[in-house]
Amino acid sequence: MKSSSAAEVCRSASFARLLQMQAVQLAEQGPRQHGLDDIQAMREAHAAFDSGPDRVLARAALLAPQLGLDHEMRHWRGRLLLVAAFAALLVGLLSYGLVNAVVGSDRRINAMAALVAVLAPHLLSLLLWLAALVFGGSGGGFLPALLRASTRIPGLGGEPSRLLLEAMQALLQRGPARMAAWALGLLNHAVWSLAFVFTLLGLLAAFSFMSFQLTWETTILDASAFARFASLIGWLPAQWGFATPDVGHLLEGSGDHRGWAIWLLGCTLVYGLGLRLLCLAISALVLWTQLRPWVGVDVSDPYVRRLLARFEAMQAVEVLDPEHRPNAAATAPRRAQAPTRPGLALIGYELPQSLTWPPLPAFSGNPQPLLQARCDGSVADKRQLLAQLQSLQAQGLLLVCNASASPDRATERFLRDAGSQVASLAVLLAGGELSATSLQRWRQWLAQLDAPPDAVFDEAAHALTWAAALGAQDAR
């Protein structure tokens, strides 16, 4: 990987990078198309990465600020964390509230009823998730719905970006089968794991600072039913050191209340928190296995193929470099020596879309330039313009360059090849508010070329004067 600002921008989660790319794609191809200026983003992405997919992701990351996506995604990350923490707190309070309701005011606890009250909501939620995993749909709309709901919480901002919501839904729909269900399970298990931590802390505090008697009370069940239940349910916690106390004394109305409190905590820890942590690990492992091949750029997508072709075209300009051809200095003429046709060619080279074209309305008046075109920097575009210049044999060429960009070897090659097709060449540095540093950098660079232009302008009016003088010279 090469060093560039684009590399710094792309140091984010892979899903976030894909989400940005999907949103930029929808912005460029959707019904509400946004005019994005990607010339500088293409250059930075091409310079920062050697891999085509990485360049596509970097381009999207650099274009995200034009759509406000970077700001929106930072807000969404905070929203998701706060919503998850708030949900965990609610579930924890619910679990402890059920336990407290079973305890009663006389501090006598029905051990079986307390355990059922703690574990039943959790087991029901787990069964519903398993049913959704086996029989349900993709669940791809859950995460966008959660983000919409998060905007109702005070202090978390207003309505989410419609573009980002549409991008998330499109991304989830083309993901692996049941990926969204596993992602929902991951969030569900994480919430319940935190909830059981809160519940265990609440039970531990209650048993530590208040005196309770754990009993077995029933009207229609046989007393031995509790013994069988306690022995069966207590087997697994016993393997972790939470032994089941003697049931007989409890049935008689006495017994080891401390031991039964530890038994209740052990069952909650094993069947509640332990089971959720196991499901959390399984969901994370399945998601990791599914996402590794999926979290990447789909190079078969027509949109991605067009971008890769543009990047390849930028790379291919190196084969046109005269330095790699023998006797290059001897074969590259400085200016056209053959008779030229009166008139002017006007070409804008890698100009941002926001820049007014042509530079002055007078350039589009009468007489009109023999050639008036913009070049995006691709090999195909440059070859086409050079061929047109060769066939036109125009007297002069005014090349308009983006002064806010840095001059490079590709610009030098095009300037030299285009200048060899005309008798007179001038460069106009455009780009809105031009800094003195940018103008000085360009002027020094142009002056050091083997075939420098005949004139360099930073104001369109001066360039227009040069063009008028060139036309008067042709008339003579």
Short mmCIF file of C-alpha atoms in Angstrom, two decimals:
data_model
loop_
_atom_site.label_atom_id
_atom_site.label_comp_id
_atom_site.label_asym_id
_atom_site.label_seq_id
_atom_site.Cartn_x
_atom_site.Cartn_y
_atom_site.Cartn_z
CA MET A 1 0.00 0.00 0.00
CA LYS A 2 1.20 3.47 -0.84
CA SER A 3 1.11 6.40 1.52
CA SER A 4 -1.64 8.96 0.94
CA SER A 5 -4.53 10.74 2.61
CA ALA A 6 -6.84 8.18 1.00
CA ALA A 7 -5.12 5.44 2.99
CA GLU A 8 -5.89 7.32 6.20
CA VAL A 9 -9.56 7.71 5.24
CA CYS A 10 -10.02 3.99 4.59
CA ARG A 11 -8.79 2.76 7.97
CA SER A 12 -12.29 1.82 9.07
CA ALA A 13 -14.41 -1.27 9.45
CA SER A 14 -14.94 -3.25 6.25
CA PHE A 15 -18.74 -3.10 6.57
CA ALA A 16 -18.58 0.68 6.94
CA ARG A 17 -16.41 0.93 3.82
CA LEU A 18 -18.84 -1.23 1.84
CA LEU A 19 -21.77 0.80 3.15
CA GLN A 20 -20.10 4.01 1.98
CA MET A 21 -19.44 2.53 -1.45
CA GLN A 22 -23.05 1.30 -1.75
CA ALA A 23 -24.35 4.76 -0.79
CA VAL A 24 -22.08 6.49 -3.30
CA GLN A 25 -23.22 4.03 -5.98
CA LEU A 26 -26.88 4.76 -5.23
CA ALA A 27 -26.13 8.50 -5.33
CA GLU A 28 -24.52 8.20 -8.76
CA GLN A 29 -26.98 5.72 -10.30
CA GLY A 30 -30.25 6.21 -8.41
CA PRO A 31 -33.27 8.26 -9.51
CA ARG A 32 -32.04 11.25 -7.48
CA GLN A 33 -28.57 11.38 -8.99
CA HIS A 34 -25.98 13.58 -7.31
CA GLY A 35 -23.31 15.28 -9.40
CA LEU A 36 -20.14 14.14 -7.63
CA ASP A 37 -16.76 15.62 -8.52
CA ASP A 38 -14.51 12.54 -8.42
CA ILE A 39 -11.44 13.70 -10.36
CA GLN A 40 -9.35 14.38 -7.26
CA ALA A 41 -10.77 11.31 -5.48
CA MET A 42 -9.78 9.10 -8.41
CA ARG A 43 -6.26 10.50 -8.34
CA GLU A 44 -5.81 10.06 -4.59
CA ALA A 45 -7.29 6.54 -4.58
CA HIS A 46 -5.10 5.54 -7.52
CA ALA A 47 -2.00 6.87 -5.80
CA ALA A 48 -2.81 5.34 -2.39
CA PHE A 49 -3.55 1.73 -3.38
CA ASP A 50 -2.29 -0.83 -5.86
CA SER A 51 -5.40 -3.07 -5.71
CA GLY A 52 -8.44 -2.20 -7.83
CA PRO A 53 -11.06 -3.05 -5.14
CA ASP A 54 -9.15 -1.01 -2.55
CA ARG A 55 -9.10 1.93 -4.96
CA VAL A 56 -12.88 1.67 -5.45
CA LEU A 57 -13.42 1.70 -1.67
CA ALA A 58 -10.98 4.57 -1.23
CA ARG A 59 -12.75 6.59 -3.92
CA ALA A 60 -16.08 6.10 -2.12
CA ALA A 61 -14.55 7.11 1.21
CA LEU A 62 -13.15 10.29 -0.33
CA LEU A 63 -16.50 11.13 -1.97
CA ALA A 64 -18.48 10.46 1.23
CA PRO A 65 -18.03 14.01 2.60
CA GLN A 66 -19.72 15.44 -0.52
CA LEU A 67 -22.87 13.51 0.50
CA GLY A 68 -22.49 14.04 4.26
CA LEU A 69 -22.04 10.28 4.79
CA ASP A 70 -18.99 10.51 7.04
CA HIS A 71 -20.79 12.78 9.50
CA GLU A 72 -23.94 10.63 9.42
CA MET A 73 -22.07 7.36 10.03
CA ARG A 74 -20.28 8.78 13.07
CA HIS A 75 -23.67 9.64 14.54
CA TRP A 76 -25.04 6.17 13.75
CA ARG A 77 -22.22 4.39 15.56
CA GLY A 78 -23.01 6.36 18.71
CA ARG A 79 -26.71 5.69 18.30
CA LEU A 80 -26.25 1.91 18.04
CA LEU A 81 -24.05 1.74 21.14
CA LEU A 82 -26.47 3.80 23.22
CA VAL A 83 -29.51 1.83 22.03
CA ALA A 84 -27.80 -1.49 22.85
CA ALA A 85 -26.78 -0.29 26.32
CA PHE A 86 -30.27 1.08 26.98
CA ALA A 87 -31.90 -2.21 25.88
CA ALA A 88 -29.55 -4.24 28.09
CA LEU A 89 -30.41 -2.08 31.08
CA LEU A 90 -34.14 -2.51 30.45
CA VAL A 91 -33.85 -6.30 30.19
CA GLY A 92 -31.71 -6.42 33.32
CA LEU A 93 -34.26 -4.38 35.26
CA LEU A 94 -37.05 -6.62 33.95
CA SER A 95 -35.25 -9.79 35.06
CA TYR A 96 -34.49 -8.45 38.50
CA GLY A 97 -38.02 -7.07 38.78
CA LEU A 98 -39.45 -10.55 38.17
CA VAL A 99 -37.16 -11.98 40.83
CA ASN A 100 -38.17 -9.26 43.25
CA ALA A 101 -41.84 -9.94 42.54
CA VAL A 102 -41.34 -13.62 43.42
CA VAL A 103 -39.46 -12.75 46.62
CA GLY A 104 -42.46 -11.02 48.21
CA SER A 105 -42.59 -8.86 51.29
CA ASP A 106 -42.09 -11.72 53.79
CA ARG A 107 -38.72 -12.61 52.24
CA ARG A 108 -39.78 -16.19 51.56
CA ILE A 109 -38.71 -17.36 48.10
CA ASN A 110 -40.19 -20.27 46.19
CA ALA A 111 -36.95 -21.58 44.69
CA MET A 112 -38.51 -23.15 41.59
CA ALA A 113 -40.72 -20.13 40.87
CA ALA A 114 -37.76 -17.76 41.28
CA LEU A 115 -35.62 -19.75 38.85
CA VAL A 116 -38.45 -19.91 36.29
CA ALA A 117 -39.04 -16.16 36.64
CA VAL A 118 -35.38 -15.44 35.94
CA LEU A 119 -34.88 -17.86 33.04
CA ALA A 120 -38.27 -18.02 31.29
CA PRO A 121 -38.08 -14.67 29.39
CA HIS A 122 -34.53 -15.43 28.32
CA LEU A 123 -35.39 -18.96 27.11
CA LEU A 124 -38.47 -17.68 25.27
CA SER A 125 -36.35 -15.05 23.50
CA LEU A 126 -33.79 -17.70 22.60
CA LEU A 127 -36.48 -19.97 21.13
CA LEU A 128 -37.92 -17.12 19.07
CA TRP A 129 -34.47 -16.37 17.65
CA LEU A 130 -33.92 -20.04 16.78
CA ALA A 131 -37.32 -20.12 15.05
CA ALA A 132 -36.45 -16.98 13.08
CA LEU A 133 -33.10 -18.51 12.15
CA VAL A 134 -34.67 -21.73 10.86
CA PHE A 135 -38.02 -20.60 9.47
CA GLY A 136 -37.86 -16.82 9.26
CA GLY A 137 -36.82 -14.47 6.47
CA SER A 138 -33.61 -12.59 6.03
CA GLY A 139 -34.42 -9.96 8.63
CA GLY A 140 -32.58 -7.40 6.55
CA GLY A 141 -34.87 -4.58 7.63
CA PHE A 142 -34.18 -4.90 11.34
CA LEU A 143 -31.00 -2.85 11.51
CA PRO A 144 -32.42 0.08 9.49
CA ALA A 145 -35.54 -0.05 11.68
CA LEU A 146 -33.38 0.04 14.80
CA LEU A 147 -31.52 3.08 13.47
CA ARG A 148 -34.81 4.84 12.75
CA ALA A 149 -35.99 4.06 16.28
CA SER A 150 -32.76 5.44 17.71
CA THR A 151 -33.65 8.90 16.38
CA ARG A 152 -36.57 8.98 18.82
CA ILE A 153 -34.17 9.02 21.78
CA PRO A 154 -33.53 12.61 22.92
CA GLY A 155 -30.07 13.91 22.15
CA LEU A 156 -29.28 11.44 19.36
CA GLY A 157 -30.07 13.64 16.38
CA GLY A 158 -32.87 13.81 13.83
CA GLU A 159 -34.00 11.60 10.99
CA PRO A 160 -31.31 9.35 9.48
CA SER A 161 -30.12 9.79 5.92
CA ARG A 162 -32.47 8.12 3.44
CA LEU A 163 -29.51 7.39 1.17
CA LEU A 164 -27.64 5.54 3.91
CA LEU A 165 -30.76 3.55 4.90
CA GLU A 166 -31.30 2.47 1.30
CA ALA A 167 -27.64 1.52 1.01
CA MET A 168 -27.79 -0.60 4.17
CA GLN A 169 -30.90 -2.45 3.00
CA ALA A 170 -29.36 -3.13 -0.42
CA LEU A 171 -26.14 -4.35 1.20
CA LEU A 172 -27.93 -6.72 3.57
CA GLN A 173 -30.16 -8.11 0.83
CA ARG A 174 -27.23 -9.17 -1.32
CA GLY A 175 -25.35 -10.67 1.64
CA PRO A 176 -25.06 -14.40 2.50
CA ALA A 177 -28.17 -16.39 3.37
CA ARG A 178 -29.45 -15.75 6.94
CA MET A 179 -26.62 -13.32 7.57
CA ALA A 180 -29.04 -10.74 8.95
CA ALA A 181 -30.61 -13.38 11.24
CA TRP A 182 -27.19 -14.24 12.66
CA ALA A 183 -26.41 -10.54 13.05
CA LEU A 184 -29.72 -10.07 14.89
CA GLY A 185 -28.82 -13.04 17.09
CA LEU A 186 -25.43 -11.52 17.85
CA LEU A 187 -27.06 -8.32 19.04
CA ASN A 188 -29.73 -10.28 20.95
CA HIS A 189 -27.16 -12.43 22.77
CA ALA A 190 -24.99 -9.44 23.60
CA VAL A 191 -27.97 -7.63 25.12
CA TRP A 192 -29.05 -10.63 27.17
CA SER A 193 -25.49 -11.29 28.35
CA LEU A 194 -25.32 -7.78 29.76
CA ALA A 195 -28.80 -8.21 31.22
CA PHE A 196 -27.76 -11.35 33.11
CA VAL A 197 -24.72 -9.55 34.46
CA PHE A 198 -27.08 -6.93 35.90
CA THR A 199 -29.44 -9.62 37.20
CA LEU A 200 -26.70 -11.61 38.92
CA LEU A 201 -25.32 -8.46 40.51
CA GLY A 202 -28.81 -7.61 41.80
CA LEU A 203 -29.40 -11.11 43.20
CA LEU A 204 -25.97 -11.18 44.78
CA ALA A 205 -26.58 -7.84 46.44
CA ALA A 206 -29.99 -8.95 47.73
CA PHE A 207 -28.68 -12.23 49.14
CA SER A 208 -25.66 -10.49 50.68
CA PHE A 209 -27.47 -7.76 52.61
CA MET A 210 -30.90 -9.28 53.33
CA SER A 211 -32.02 -12.56 54.87
CA PHE A 212 -34.22 -14.84 52.73
CA GLN A 213 -35.68 -18.31 53.23
CA LEU A 214 -35.87 -20.51 50.14
CA THR A 215 -38.81 -22.88 50.36
CA TRP A 216 -40.83 -25.32 48.31
CA GLU A 217 -44.57 -24.58 48.40
CA THR A 218 -47.25 -26.21 46.25
CA THR A 219 -50.95 -26.95 46.30
CA ILE A 220 -51.37 -29.64 43.64
CA LEU A 221 -47.86 -30.93 42.91
CA ASP A 222 -46.25 -33.81 44.71
CA ALA A 223 -43.41 -32.81 47.02
CA SER A 224 -41.02 -35.16 45.27
CA ALA A 225 -41.48 -33.17 42.04
CA PHE A 226 -39.26 -30.45 43.44
CA ALA A 227 -36.61 -32.96 44.41
CA ARG A 228 -36.52 -34.37 40.90
CA PHE A 229 -36.48 -30.87 39.39
CA ALA A 230 -33.70 -29.65 41.68
CA SER A 231 -31.55 -32.70 41.02
CA LEU A 232 -32.06 -32.53 37.25
CA ILE A 233 -31.57 -28.80 36.82
CA GLY A 234 -28.71 -28.71 39.30
CA TRP A 235 -26.57 -31.35 37.58
CA LEU A 236 -24.83 -29.03 35.13
CA PRO A 237 -24.16 -26.21 37.65
CA ALA A 238 -22.76 -28.88 39.99
CA GLN A 239 -20.07 -29.60 37.40
CA TRP A 240 -18.96 -25.99 37.86
CA GLY A 241 -18.94 -26.10 41.66
CA PHE A 242 -22.55 -25.10 42.44
CA ALA A 243 -23.71 -28.19 44.31
CA THR A 244 -27.39 -28.90 44.95
CA PRO A 245 -28.10 -28.93 48.72
CA ASP A 246 -30.06 -31.67 50.43
CA VAL A 247 -33.65 -31.41 49.25
CA GLY A 248 -35.15 -33.32 52.19
CA HIS A 249 -34.56 -30.63 54.80
CA LEU A 250 -36.05 -27.98 52.52
CA LEU A 251 -39.22 -30.03 52.10
CA GLU A 252 -39.50 -30.22 55.88
CA GLY A 253 -39.44 -26.41 56.11
CA SER A 254 -35.81 -26.01 57.06
CA GLY A 255 -32.52 -26.44 55.27
CA ASP A 256 -29.40 -24.76 53.98
CA HIS A 257 -30.84 -21.43 52.77
CA ARG A 258 -27.37 -20.14 51.96
CA GLY A 259 -26.69 -23.22 49.83
CA TRP A 260 -29.98 -22.82 47.97
CA ALA A 261 -29.25 -19.15 47.29
CA ILE A 262 -25.88 -20.17 45.79
CA TRP A 263 -27.71 -22.90 43.81
CA LEU A 264 -30.09 -20.28 42.38
CA LEU A 265 -27.18 -18.03 41.46
CA GLY A 266 -25.33 -20.96 39.88
CA CYS A 267 -28.32 -21.99 37.74
CA THR A 268 -28.79 -18.39 36.60
CA LEU A 269 -25.10 -18.15 35.78
CA VAL A 270 -24.94 -21.42 33.82
CA TYR A 271 -28.35 -21.50 32.08
CA GLY A 272 -28.61 -17.73 31.69
CA LEU A 273 -25.32 -15.91 31.25
CA GLY A 274 -23.32 -19.00 30.25
CA LEU A 275 -25.81 -20.10 27.59
CA ARG A 276 -26.01 -16.58 26.16
CA LEU A 277 -22.23 -16.26 26.03
CA LEU A 278 -22.04 -19.59 24.18
CA CYS A 279 -24.66 -18.43 21.66
CA LEU A 280 -22.82 -15.12 21.34
CA ALA A 281 -19.58 -16.92 20.49
CA ILE A 282 -21.32 -19.20 17.95
CA SER A 283 -23.06 -16.26 16.26
CA ALA A 284 -19.82 -14.31 16.09
CA LEU A 285 -17.98 -17.30 14.60
CA VAL A 286 -20.69 -17.93 11.98
CA LEU A 287 -20.81 -14.26 11.04
CA TRP A 288 -17.03 -14.10 10.77
CA THR A 289 -17.04 -17.17 8.52
CA GLN A 290 -19.80 -15.73 6.32
CA LEU A 291 -18.50 -12.18 6.19
CA ARG A 292 -14.88 -12.91 5.32
CA PRO A 293 -15.65 -13.81 1.67
CA TRP A 294 -18.56 -11.34 1.45
CA VAL A 295 -17.00 -8.18 2.87
CA GLY A 296 -15.32 -7.11 -0.30
CA VAL A 297 -15.98 -5.39 -3.59
CA ASP A 298 -18.09 -7.30 -6.12
CA VAL A 299 -15.91 -6.98 -9.21
CA SER A 300 -18.68 -8.46 -11.39
CA ASP A 301 -20.92 -5.43 -10.74
CA PRO A 302 -21.09 -3.22 -13.88
CA TYR A 303 -20.64 -0.09 -11.76
CA VAL A 304 -17.45 -1.49 -10.21
CA ARG A 305 -16.17 -2.68 -13.59
CA ARG A 306 -16.48 0.83 -15.01
CA LEU A 307 -14.50 2.26 -12.10
CA LEU A 308 -11.83 -0.42 -12.43
CA ALA A 309 -11.54 0.38 -16.13
CA ARG A 310 -10.99 4.04 -15.30
CA PHE A 311 -8.30 3.14 -12.77
CA GLU A 312 -6.65 0.81 -15.28
CA ALA A 313 -6.69 3.59 -17.84
CA MET A 314 -4.92 5.88 -15.39
CA GLN A 315 -2.30 3.20 -14.82
CA ALA A 316 -1.89 2.50 -18.53
CA VAL A 317 -0.69 6.01 -19.31
CA GLU A 318 2.81 4.91 -18.29
CA VAL A 319 3.25 3.05 -21.59
CA LEU A 320 2.88 6.38 -23.38
CA ASP A 321 5.80 7.90 -21.47
CA PRO A 322 8.45 8.89 -24.03
CA GLU A 323 11.14 8.20 -21.43
CA HIS A 324 10.52 4.49 -22.00
CA ARG A 325 10.92 4.79 -25.76
CA PRO A 326 14.36 4.82 -27.41
CA ASN A 327 15.53 8.18 -28.81
CA ALA A 328 12.54 9.87 -27.21
CA ALA A 329 14.17 13.30 -27.08
CA ALA A 330 14.97 13.22 -30.77
CA THR A 331 11.50 12.09 -31.89
CA ALA A 332 9.33 14.50 -29.85
CA PRO A 333 8.96 17.82 -31.71
CA ARG A 334 8.51 20.95 -29.63
CA ARG A 335 5.86 22.48 -31.87
CA ALA A 336 4.13 21.60 -35.14
CA GLN A 337 6.31 22.46 -38.15
CA ALA A 338 3.71 21.71 -40.85
CA PRO A 339 1.30 24.42 -42.10
CA THR A 340 -1.46 24.94 -39.55
CA ARG A 341 -5.11 25.87 -39.85
CA PRO A 342 -6.13 29.27 -38.46
CA GLY A 343 -8.10 28.89 -35.27
CA LEU A 344 -7.91 27.87 -31.65
CA ALA A 345 -8.45 24.58 -29.81
CA LEU A 346 -9.71 24.82 -26.21
CA ILE A 347 -9.24 21.78 -23.92
CA GLY A 348 -9.96 21.49 -20.20
CA TYR A 349 -7.69 18.91 -18.56
CA GLU A 350 -9.00 17.08 -15.46
CA LEU A 351 -11.15 19.99 -14.34
CA PRO A 352 -13.65 19.58 -11.48
CA GLN A 353 -17.30 19.45 -12.53
CA SER A 354 -18.03 22.50 -10.38
CA LEU A 355 -15.75 24.71 -12.51
CA THR A 356 -17.54 26.91 -15.06
CA TRP A 357 -16.96 25.75 -18.63
CA PRO A 358 -15.88 27.40 -20.87
CA PRO A 359 -13.72 29.65 -18.63
CA LEU A 360 -15.29 32.78 -20.11
CA PRO A 361 -18.52 33.13 -22.15
CA ALA A 362 -16.46 34.82 -24.87
CA PHE A 363 -14.74 31.52 -25.59
CA SER A 364 -18.07 30.12 -26.77
CA GLY A 365 -18.87 33.12 -29.00
CA ASN A 366 -17.91 33.83 -32.60
CA PRO A 367 -15.70 32.68 -34.01
CA GLN A 368 -16.06 29.46 -32.05
CA PRO A 369 -12.94 27.37 -31.25
CA LEU A 370 -12.11 24.65 -33.74
CA LEU A 371 -12.19 22.19 -30.84
CA GLN A 372 -13.72 22.68 -27.41
CA ALA A 373 -13.64 19.66 -25.11
CA ARG A 374 -12.90 18.46 -21.58
CA CYS A 375 -10.50 15.61 -20.82
CA ASP A 376 -11.03 13.40 -17.75
CA GLY A 377 -7.46 12.08 -17.83
CA SER A 378 -8.22 8.58 -19.12
CA VAL A 379 -6.06 7.05 -21.83
CA ALA A 380 -8.98 6.69 -24.24
CA ASP A 381 -10.01 10.32 -23.80
CA LYS A 382 -6.47 11.64 -24.29
CA ARG A 383 -5.87 9.52 -27.37
CA GLN A 384 -9.11 10.74 -28.92
CA LEU A 385 -8.24 14.41 -28.30
CA LEU A 386 -4.69 13.98 -29.61
CA ALA A 387 -6.08 12.40 -32.76
CA GLN A 388 -8.49 15.32 -33.20
CA LEU A 389 -5.70 17.84 -32.72
CA GLN A 390 -3.58 16.03 -35.30
CA SER A 391 -6.38 16.10 -37.85
CA LEU A 392 -7.35 19.73 -37.14
CA GLN A 393 -3.81 21.13 -37.27
CA ALA A 394 -5.00 24.17 -35.31
CA GLN A 395 -2.78 27.23 -35.06
CA GLY A 396 -3.06 27.47 -31.27
CA LEU A 397 -4.11 25.43 -28.23
CA LEU A 398 -5.27 26.80 -24.89
CA LEU A 399 -5.02 24.08 -22.26
CA VAL A 400 -7.03 24.81 -19.09
CA CYS A 401 -5.60 23.02 -16.01
CA ASN A 402 -6.86 22.69 -12.44
CA ALA A 403 -4.43 24.83 -10.42
CA SER A 404 -5.62 23.30 -7.12
CA ALA A 405 -4.32 19.89 -8.24
CA SER A 406 -0.65 18.94 -8.27
CA PRO A 407 1.05 18.66 -11.69
CA ASP A 408 2.29 15.17 -12.48
CA ARG A 409 3.98 13.18 -15.23
CA ALA A 410 0.65 12.31 -16.86
CA THR A 411 -0.11 16.02 -17.25
CA GLU A 412 3.39 16.60 -18.64
CA ARG A 413 2.94 13.85 -21.24
CA PHE A 414 -0.39 15.19 -22.43
CA LEU A 415 0.88 18.77 -22.53
CA ARG A 416 3.93 17.73 -24.56
CA ASP A 417 1.98 15.52 -26.97
CA ALA A 418 -0.79 18.09 -27.45
CA GLY A 419 1.70 20.93 -27.87
CA SER A 420 3.47 19.02 -30.65
CA GLN A 421 0.26 19.18 -32.72
CA VAL A 422 -0.07 22.99 -32.72
CA ALA A 423 2.10 25.97 -33.55
CA SER A 424 1.37 27.88 -30.33
CA LEU A 425 0.50 26.57 -26.85
CA ALA A 426 -0.76 28.44 -23.79
CA VAL A 427 -1.87 27.18 -20.35
CA LEU A 428 -4.66 28.74 -18.29
CA LEU A 429 -4.59 27.89 -14.57
CA ALA A 430 -8.17 27.80 -13.29
CA GLY A 431 -9.93 26.55 -10.18
CA GLY A 432 -11.74 29.34 -8.34
CA GLU A 433 -9.73 31.08 -5.62
CA LEU A 434 -6.12 30.35 -6.54
CA SER A 435 -3.44 30.55 -3.88
CA ALA A 436 -0.08 32.11 -4.58
CA THR A 437 1.59 28.84 -3.61
CA SER A 438 -0.37 26.83 -6.18
CA LEU A 439 0.30 29.31 -8.97
CA GLN A 440 4.01 29.47 -8.15
CA ARG A 441 4.25 25.68 -8.07
CA TRP A 442 2.63 25.36 -11.50
CA ARG A 443 4.67 28.16 -13.07
CA GLN A 444 7.95 26.68 -11.84
CA TRP A 445 6.93 23.24 -13.02
CA LEU A 446 5.88 24.47 -16.48
CA ALA A 447 9.08 26.46 -16.88
CA GLN A 448 11.23 23.38 -16.22
CA LEU A 449 9.60 21.27 -18.95
CA ASP A 450 11.55 20.30 -22.05
CA ALA A 451 8.86 21.95 -24.17
CA PRO A 452 7.33 24.70 -21.97
CA PRO A 453 4.19 26.49 -23.15
CA ASP A 454 4.51 29.80 -24.93
CA ALA A 455 2.37 31.56 -22.32
CA VAL A 456 0.91 30.80 -18.85
CA PHE A 457 -2.15 32.68 -17.55
CA ASP A 458 -3.97 32.70 -14.21
CA GLU A 459 -6.82 34.93 -15.43
CA ALA A 460 -9.23 33.98 -18.18
CA ALA A 461 -9.34 37.55 -19.52
CA HIS A 462 -5.60 37.44 -20.25
CA ALA A 463 -6.01 34.12 -22.00
CA LEU A 464 -8.81 35.61 -24.08
CA THR A 465 -6.50 38.47 -25.09
CA TRP A 466 -3.86 35.96 -26.15
CA ALA A 467 -6.45 34.06 -28.21
CA ALA A 468 -7.61 37.29 -29.87
CA ALA A 469 -4.02 38.24 -30.72
CA LEU A 470 -3.48 34.77 -32.16
CA GLY A 471 -6.54 35.23 -34.36
CA ALA A 472 -5.34 38.66 -35.55
CA GLN A 473 -1.97 37.14 -36.43
CA ASP A 474 -3.73 34.44 -38.47
CA ALA A 475 -5.72 37.13 -40.30
CA ARG A 476 -2.51 38.90 -41.34
#
